[in-house]
């Protein structure tokens, strides 16, 4: 597997990966459709935000996108195709994102995590620092974990 900067022409591919990855979790089709705008990646975003892709089996299998902020950076997207989950692509992408943030003088990478992804981020060293109420139909008490990954030790 290789990781390289994303290309603006890959925006549709990255959007499709985000949707497929989110759809891996037990959300309804209707709920995934409500999140459509949040799952779309544009060429402009790729040009303005640090974005990298993982290549496996000759195709893009995952990606991350970062937002740069003073003192910390935020992980805007980290998605891996379901068929490639559990093979190290997510961990490799998160590690690259953390290294980029550290090289950019960030102290931490902030992560607004899906509840189903919290265990992954914890296994990679992130800690929960807060939650945001995020109710959906059938889960009125759902929250999104707000996580912090210290990048100063990388």
PDB file of C-alpha atoms in Angstrom:
ATOM      1  CA  UNK A   1       0.000   0.000   0.000  1.00  0.00           C
ATOM      2  CA  UNK A   2       1.231   3.470  -0.882  1.00  0.00           C
ATOM      3  CA  UNK A   3       0.058   6.862   0.380  1.00  0.00           C
ATOM      4  CA  UNK A   4       0.297   9.948  -1.819  1.00  0.00           C
ATOM      5  CA  UNK A   5      -1.291  13.401  -2.086  1.00  0.00           C
ATOM      6  CA  UNK A   6      -4.792  13.341  -3.561  1.00  0.00           C
ATOM      7  CA  UNK A   7      -5.498  14.857  -6.952  1.00  0.00           C
ATOM      8  CA  UNK A   8      -8.422  17.234  -7.584  1.00  0.00           C
ATOM      9  CA  UNK A   9      -9.692  14.895 -10.315  1.00  0.00           C
ATOM     10  CA  UNK A  10     -10.198  12.230  -7.621  1.00  0.00           C
ATOM     11  CA  UNK A  11     -12.936  14.183  -5.799  1.00  0.00           C
ATOM     12  CA  UNK A  12     -15.768  11.940  -7.026  1.00  0.00           C
ATOM     13  CA  UNK A  13     -13.805   8.811  -6.083  1.00  0.00           C
ATOM     14  CA  UNK A  14     -13.144  10.149  -2.593  1.00  0.00           C
ATOM     15  CA  UNK A  15     -16.806  11.076  -2.161  1.00  0.00           C
ATOM     16  CA  UNK A  16     -17.811   7.549  -3.176  1.00  0.00           C
ATOM     17  CA  UNK A  17     -15.332   6.068  -0.674  1.00  0.00           C
ATOM     18  CA  UNK A  18     -16.715   8.282   2.107  1.00  0.00           C
ATOM     19  CA  UNK A  19     -20.281   7.183   1.361  1.00  0.00           C
ATOM     20  CA  UNK A  20     -19.356   3.503   1.085  1.00  0.00           C
ATOM     21  CA  UNK A  21     -17.405   3.649   4.323  1.00  0.00           C
ATOM     22  CA  UNK A  22     -20.185   5.437   6.241  1.00  0.00           C
ATOM     23  CA  UNK A  23     -22.689   2.948   4.788  1.00  0.00           C
ATOM     24  CA  UNK A  24     -20.640   0.096   6.281  1.00  0.00           C
ATOM     25  CA  UNK A  25     -22.103   0.975   9.680  1.00  0.00           C
ATOM     26  CA  UNK A  26     -25.717   0.102  10.562  1.00  0.00           C
ATOM     27  CA  UNK A  27     -27.226   3.399   9.435  1.00  0.00           C
ATOM     28  CA  UNK A  28     -30.343   3.512   7.299  1.00  0.00           C
ATOM     29  CA  UNK A  29     -30.168   4.534   3.666  1.00  0.00           C
ATOM     30  CA  UNK A  30     -32.297   7.552   4.567  1.00  0.00           C
ATOM     31  CA  UNK A  31     -29.790   8.620   7.236  1.00  0.00           C
ATOM     32  CA  UNK A  32     -26.856   8.220   4.849  1.00  0.00           C
ATOM     33  CA  UNK A  33     -28.758  10.371   2.351  1.00  0.00           C
ATOM     34  CA  UNK A  34     -29.195  13.078   5.040  1.00  0.00           C
ATOM     35  CA  UNK A  35     -25.422  13.137   5.481  1.00  0.00           C
ATOM     36  CA  UNK A  36     -24.768  13.387   1.724  1.00  0.00           C
ATOM     37  CA  UNK A  37     -23.354  16.937   1.838  1.00  0.00           C
ATOM     38  CA  UNK A  38     -20.998  15.981   4.676  1.00  0.00           C
ATOM     39  CA  UNK A  39     -19.645  13.062   2.646  1.00  0.00           C
ATOM     40  CA  UNK A  40     -18.940  14.990  -0.561  1.00  0.00           C
ATOM     41  CA  UNK A  41     -15.345  15.951  -1.309  1.00  0.00           C
ATOM     42  CA  UNK A  42     -14.713  18.689  -3.859  1.00  0.00           C
ATOM     43  CA  UNK A  43     -11.718  19.417  -6.053  1.00  0.00           C
ATOM     44  CA  UNK A  44     -11.434  22.800  -4.327  1.00  0.00           C
ATOM     45  CA  UNK A  45     -11.163  21.111  -0.920  1.00  0.00           C
ATOM     46  CA  UNK A  46      -8.435  18.828  -2.220  1.00  0.00           C
ATOM     47  CA  UNK A  47      -6.539  21.880  -3.471  1.00  0.00           C
ATOM     48  CA  UNK A  48      -6.883  23.818  -0.199  1.00  0.00           C
ATOM     49  CA  UNK A  49      -6.768  21.123   2.504  1.00  0.00           C
ATOM     50  CA  UNK A  50      -4.018  18.551   3.021  1.00  0.00           C
ATOM     51  CA  UNK A  51      -5.540  15.397   1.506  1.00  0.00           C
ATOM     52  CA  UNK A  52      -3.837  12.071   0.927  1.00  0.00           C
ATOM     53  CA  UNK A  53      -5.000   8.774  -0.534  1.00  0.00           C
ATOM     54  CA  UNK A  54      -4.032   5.178   0.148  1.00  0.00           C
ATOM     55  CA  UNK A  55      -3.464   3.026  -2.915  1.00  0.00           C
ATOM     56  CA  UNK A  56      -3.962  -0.724  -2.674  1.00  0.00           C
ATOM     57  CA  UNK A  57      -4.528  -3.297  -5.372  1.00  0.00           C
ATOM     58  CA  UNK A  58      -3.946  -0.507  -7.899  1.00  0.00           C
ATOM     59  CA  UNK A  59      -6.905   1.617  -6.756  1.00  0.00           C
ATOM     60  CA  UNK A  60      -7.649   4.328  -4.201  1.00  0.00           C
ATOM     61  CA  UNK A  61      -8.857   2.428  -1.116  1.00  0.00           C
ATOM     62  CA  UNK A  62      -9.004   5.257   1.421  1.00  0.00           C
ATOM     63  CA  UNK A  63      -8.144   8.843   2.175  1.00  0.00           C
ATOM     64  CA  UNK A  64      -7.881  11.573   4.768  1.00  0.00           C
ATOM     65  CA  UNK A  65      -8.399  15.333   4.651  1.00  0.00           C
ATOM     66  CA  UNK A  66      -7.171  17.843   7.227  1.00  0.00           C
ATOM     67  CA  UNK A  67      -8.114  21.380   8.234  1.00  0.00           C
ATOM     68  CA  UNK A  68      -5.267  23.570   9.402  1.00  0.00           C
ATOM     69  CA  UNK A  69      -5.902  25.649  12.537  1.00  0.00           C
ATOM     70  CA  UNK A  70      -3.607  27.478  14.946  1.00  0.00           C
ATOM     71  CA  UNK A  71      -2.264  25.059  17.570  1.00  0.00           C
ATOM     72  CA  UNK A  72      -4.088  22.041  16.237  1.00  0.00           C
ATOM     73  CA  UNK A  73      -5.304  20.543  13.022  1.00  0.00           C
ATOM     74  CA  UNK A  74      -8.621  18.783  12.523  1.00  0.00           C
ATOM     75  CA  UNK A  75      -9.269  15.505  10.774  1.00  0.00           C
ATOM     76  CA  UNK A  76     -12.127  16.336   8.400  1.00  0.00           C
ATOM     77  CA  UNK A  77     -12.287  12.953   6.687  1.00  0.00           C
ATOM     78  CA  UNK A  78     -10.730   9.545   7.173  1.00  0.00           C
ATOM     79  CA  UNK A  79     -12.424   6.801   5.193  1.00  0.00           C
ATOM     80  CA  UNK A  80     -11.437   3.359   3.945  1.00  0.00           C
ATOM     81  CA  UNK A  81     -13.409   1.162   1.563  1.00  0.00           C
ATOM     82  CA  UNK A  82     -15.181  -1.537   3.595  1.00  0.00           C
ATOM     83  CA  UNK A  83     -13.454  -4.358   1.687  1.00  0.00           C
ATOM     84  CA  UNK A  84     -10.102  -2.948   2.859  1.00  0.00           C
ATOM     85  CA  UNK A  85     -11.007  -2.237   6.502  1.00  0.00           C
ATOM     86  CA  UNK A  86      -8.987  -4.064   9.121  1.00  0.00           C
ATOM     87  CA  UNK A  87      -5.890  -4.332   6.933  1.00  0.00           C
ATOM     88  CA  UNK A  88      -3.940  -1.336   8.238  1.00  0.00           C
ATOM     89  CA  UNK A  89      -4.940   1.311   5.692  1.00  0.00           C
ATOM     90  CA  UNK A  90      -6.827   3.422   8.247  1.00  0.00           C
ATOM     91  CA  UNK A  91      -3.981   3.273  10.740  1.00  0.00           C
ATOM     92  CA  UNK A  92      -1.445   4.176   8.038  1.00  0.00           C
ATOM     93  CA  UNK A  93      -3.571   7.108   6.869  1.00  0.00           C
ATOM     94  CA  UNK A  94      -4.067   8.392  10.420  1.00  0.00           C
ATOM     95  CA  UNK A  95      -0.340   8.088  11.084  1.00  0.00           C
ATOM     96  CA  UNK A  96       0.439  10.111   7.953  1.00  0.00           C
ATOM     97  CA  UNK A  97      -2.148  12.733   8.947  1.00  0.00           C
ATOM     98  CA  UNK A  98      -0.568  13.010  12.407  1.00  0.00           C
ATOM     99  CA  UNK A  99       2.919  13.372  10.917  1.00  0.00           C
ATOM    100  CA  UNK A 100       1.717  16.146   8.603  1.00  0.00           C
ATOM    101  CA  UNK A 101       0.086  17.950  11.526  1.00  0.00           C
ATOM    102  CA  UNK A 102       3.253  17.611  13.609  1.00  0.00           C
ATOM    103  CA  UNK A 103       5.375  18.919  10.732  1.00  0.00           C
ATOM    104  CA  UNK A 104       2.977  21.878  10.529  1.00  0.00           C
ATOM    105  CA  UNK A 105       3.684  22.734  14.189  1.00  0.00           C
ATOM    106  CA  UNK A 106       0.363  21.377  15.474  1.00  0.00           C
ATOM    107  CA  UNK A 107       0.248  19.924  18.965  1.00  0.00           C
ATOM    108  CA  UNK A 108      -2.792  17.777  18.316  1.00  0.00           C
ATOM    109  CA  UNK A 109      -5.075  16.382  15.693  1.00  0.00           C
ATOM    110  CA  UNK A 110      -8.717  16.949  16.660  1.00  0.00           C
ATOM    111  CA  UNK A 111     -11.218  14.322  15.530  1.00  0.00           C
ATOM    112  CA  UNK A 112     -15.000  14.619  15.383  1.00  0.00           C
ATOM    113  CA  UNK A 113     -15.548  10.864  15.349  1.00  0.00           C
ATOM    114  CA  UNK A 114     -18.442   8.724  14.301  1.00  0.00           C
ATOM    115  CA  UNK A 115     -19.471   6.652  17.346  1.00  0.00           C
ATOM    116  CA  UNK A 116     -18.618   3.447  15.463  1.00  0.00           C
ATOM    117  CA  UNK A 117     -15.072   4.700  14.788  1.00  0.00           C
ATOM    118  CA  UNK A 118     -14.215   5.654  18.374  1.00  0.00           C
ATOM    119  CA  UNK A 119     -12.602   2.291  19.179  1.00  0.00           C
ATOM    120  CA  UNK A 120     -10.357   2.609  16.114  1.00  0.00           C
ATOM    121  CA  UNK A 121      -9.185   6.082  17.117  1.00  0.00           C
ATOM    122  CA  UNK A 122      -8.599   4.968  20.718  1.00  0.00           C
ATOM    123  CA  UNK A 123      -6.535   2.022  19.461  1.00  0.00           C
ATOM    124  CA  UNK A 124      -4.429   4.555  17.539  1.00  0.00           C
ATOM    125  CA  UNK A 125      -3.786   6.649  20.669  1.00  0.00           C
ATOM    126  CA  UNK A 126      -6.558   9.259  20.525  1.00  0.00           C
ATOM    127  CA  UNK A 127      -8.493  10.128  23.670  1.00  0.00           C
ATOM    128  CA  UNK A 128     -12.056  11.321  24.051  1.00  0.00           C
ATOM    129  CA  UNK A 129     -12.144  14.901  25.306  1.00  0.00           C
ATOM    130  CA  UNK A 130     -15.841  15.668  24.856  1.00  0.00           C
ATOM    131  CA  UNK A 131     -19.012  14.664  23.046  1.00  0.00           C
ATOM    132  CA  UNK A 132     -21.500  16.425  20.815  1.00  0.00           C
ATOM    133  CA  UNK A 133     -25.170  15.469  20.826  1.00  0.00           C
ATOM    134  CA  UNK A 134     -25.937  13.875  17.467  1.00  0.00           C
ATOM    135  CA  UNK A 135     -29.352  12.222  17.681  1.00  0.00           C
ATOM    136  CA  UNK A 136     -30.700  10.343  14.703  1.00  0.00           C
ATOM    137  CA  UNK A 137     -33.952   8.504  14.132  1.00  0.00           C
ATOM    138  CA  UNK A 138     -33.995   5.482  16.421  1.00  0.00           C
ATOM    139  CA  UNK A 139     -31.039   6.725  18.499  1.00  0.00           C
ATOM    140  CA  UNK A 140     -32.081   9.914  20.334  1.00  0.00           C
ATOM    141  CA  UNK A 141     -29.140   9.650  22.765  1.00  0.00           C
ATOM    142  CA  UNK A 142     -26.476   9.251  20.069  1.00  0.00           C
ATOM    143  CA  UNK A 143     -23.361  11.391  20.537  1.00  0.00           C
ATOM    144  CA  UNK A 144     -20.293  11.986  18.419  1.00  0.00           C
ATOM    145  CA  UNK A 145     -17.058  11.557  20.381  1.00  0.00           C
ATOM    146  CA  UNK A 146     -14.702  14.520  20.174  1.00  0.00           C
ATOM    147  CA  UNK A 147     -11.192  13.123  20.254  1.00  0.00           C
ATOM    148  CA  UNK A 148      -7.659  14.417  20.467  1.00  0.00           C
ATOM    149  CA  UNK A 149      -4.551  12.728  19.115  1.00  0.00           C
ATOM    150  CA  UNK A 150      -1.303  14.157  20.501  1.00  0.00           C
ATOM    151  CA  UNK A 151       1.077  14.563  17.557  1.00  0.00           C
ATOM    152  CA  UNK A 152       4.030  15.962  19.498  1.00  0.00           C
ATOM    153  CA  UNK A 153       5.356  12.459  20.234  1.00  0.00           C
ATOM    154  CA  UNK A 154       5.396  11.350  16.611  1.00  0.00           C
TER     155      UNK A 154
END
